[in-house]
Amino acid sequence: MADLKLKDVHKSYGAVEVINGVSLEIEDGEFVVFVGPSGCGKSTLLRMIAGLEDITGGELWIGDRYCNDMEPRDRGIAMVFQSYALYPHMTVYDNVGFGLKLAHTPKDERDRRVRDAARILQMEHLLDRKPGQLSGGQRQRVAIGRAIVRNPEVFLFDEPLSNLDAALRVEMRMELSKLHQRLQATMIYVTHDQVEAMTLADKIVVLNGGVVQQVGQPMDLYHRPANLFVAGFIGSPKMNFIEVTVDRAGQDRIVVSGQGIDALAVPGIGARVGKGDVLTLGIRPQNLVVDPEGKIHGTVGLTERLGAETIVSLDLPSGKTWLVVLVGDHDIAIGQKLSLALEGDNATLFGPDGQSLTTGVPVSGNKDMHHAAV
Ligand code: ADP
Ligand code: MG
């Protein structure tokens, strides 16, 4: 087991900088997920930790070892890729044990470790099969088995479930969670899928354009997104946004108005804004309720009645369309005018720079908060 430290890590390909100064601490035994849109640098960052890419600038520490120039095989890591990269002519048993064989691990030790991994992954009955006789999920399990037998200090996963169908992804996600609980190993997991990130991670690192946007526990990011990017990326359906103007800035309340927003009071740090400032208001679809006295007004464009919830698409006067997720079944006519209120204090204001004004959370993770919550 080991912790990791990245200090101002940079990566350039020629003149193009793809990782732009990432600093990060990963605790021993933590399950950390790097999430962000395609091309944001997740794989590059993971491959630098693995030693498959040179580090252009900054420092990488695994445990108390400085690793920038260390050979991949000496780093105590094992990596699982999206493409399983199994040897088609070898059995599952030989595929899982191949790395140990190359490392000249004695035969009975090798046998013990392969069978241990097979038991953990519930694939003892598959050991004699060849990859061609396995389903996608089973192949991915073999690839994970190959990582487990090496008994690494840190597991690295690069979108390991992306090739699986949706149902299998959910199942494998739960298995990975159990595996982490069982092995208590440090795991770093890359995905573009925010749901995977939310369900697997102790700590999420949101990346965009090679820059860390926010680090935190899943619920920190959901309830207290540091900026517009994180607010829009985490949560489904996406957070609704609209431009508003400040009417009044009080101690802990800011009253804002916009097209279809009529003097709505939202939590905020009053001192940082003044009357007339133009801000962005963000409200999650689940944080709106129908209320004749509500301050948000629009016209119903479409409804989806799913029984347990009703999804309303609401056209605001500005031409924006918001999504509203109402609990329960509601028979709401299309074309009807609807007024909505905020549920609780669940709204976020963002300044012209896109940073949240509501939460005041730092952009980096807060270790003390993490411990307090476990
Ligand atoms: P992600 O895994 O988040 O989708 P990557 O880390 O693969 O993103 O890529 C980050 C950026 O670096 C992309 O813009 C990609 O085009 C670029 N990139 C990756 N590998 C190379 C390379 N070998 N040469 C030049 N550019 C690269
Ligand atoms: Mg990638």
Short mmCIF file of C-alpha atoms in Angstrom, two decimals, residues 8-9 15 31 52 74 80 112 154 171 183 205 247 251 265 274 291 331 350 359:
data_model
loop_
_atom_site.label_atom_id
_atom_site.label_comp_id
_atom_site.label_asym_id
_atom_site.label_seq_id
_atom_site.Cartn_x
_atom_site.Cartn_y
_atom_site.Cartn_z
CA ASP A 8 2.87 20.78 -10.00
CA VAL A 9 3.02 18.07 -12.63
CA ALA A 15 4.64 23.09 -27.72
CA PHE A 31 -10.20 5.11 -4.24
CA LEU A 52 4.43 4.99 -19.49
CA ASP A 74 9.83 -0.66 -10.01
CA VAL A 80 -5.84 -2.26 -16.14
CA ARG A 112 -1.34 -19.88 -5.06
CA VAL A 154 -1.34 1.10 -6.37
CA GLU A 171 -22.55 -4.92 -12.10
CA LEU A 183 -8.02 -5.34 -0.80
CA VAL A 205 -10.57 14.83 -9.21
CA ASP A 247 -31.15 43.38 -6.90
CA GLN A 251 -25.40 39.32 4.72
CA ALA A 265 -33.41 35.06 -2.77
CA GLY A 274 -23.21 44.37 -5.22
CA ASP A 291 -45.44 26.63 -6.16
CA ASP A 331 -50.43 15.61 -14.82
CA PHE A 350 -21.38 31.99 -10.04
CA THR A 359 -20.04 27.99 -1.27
#
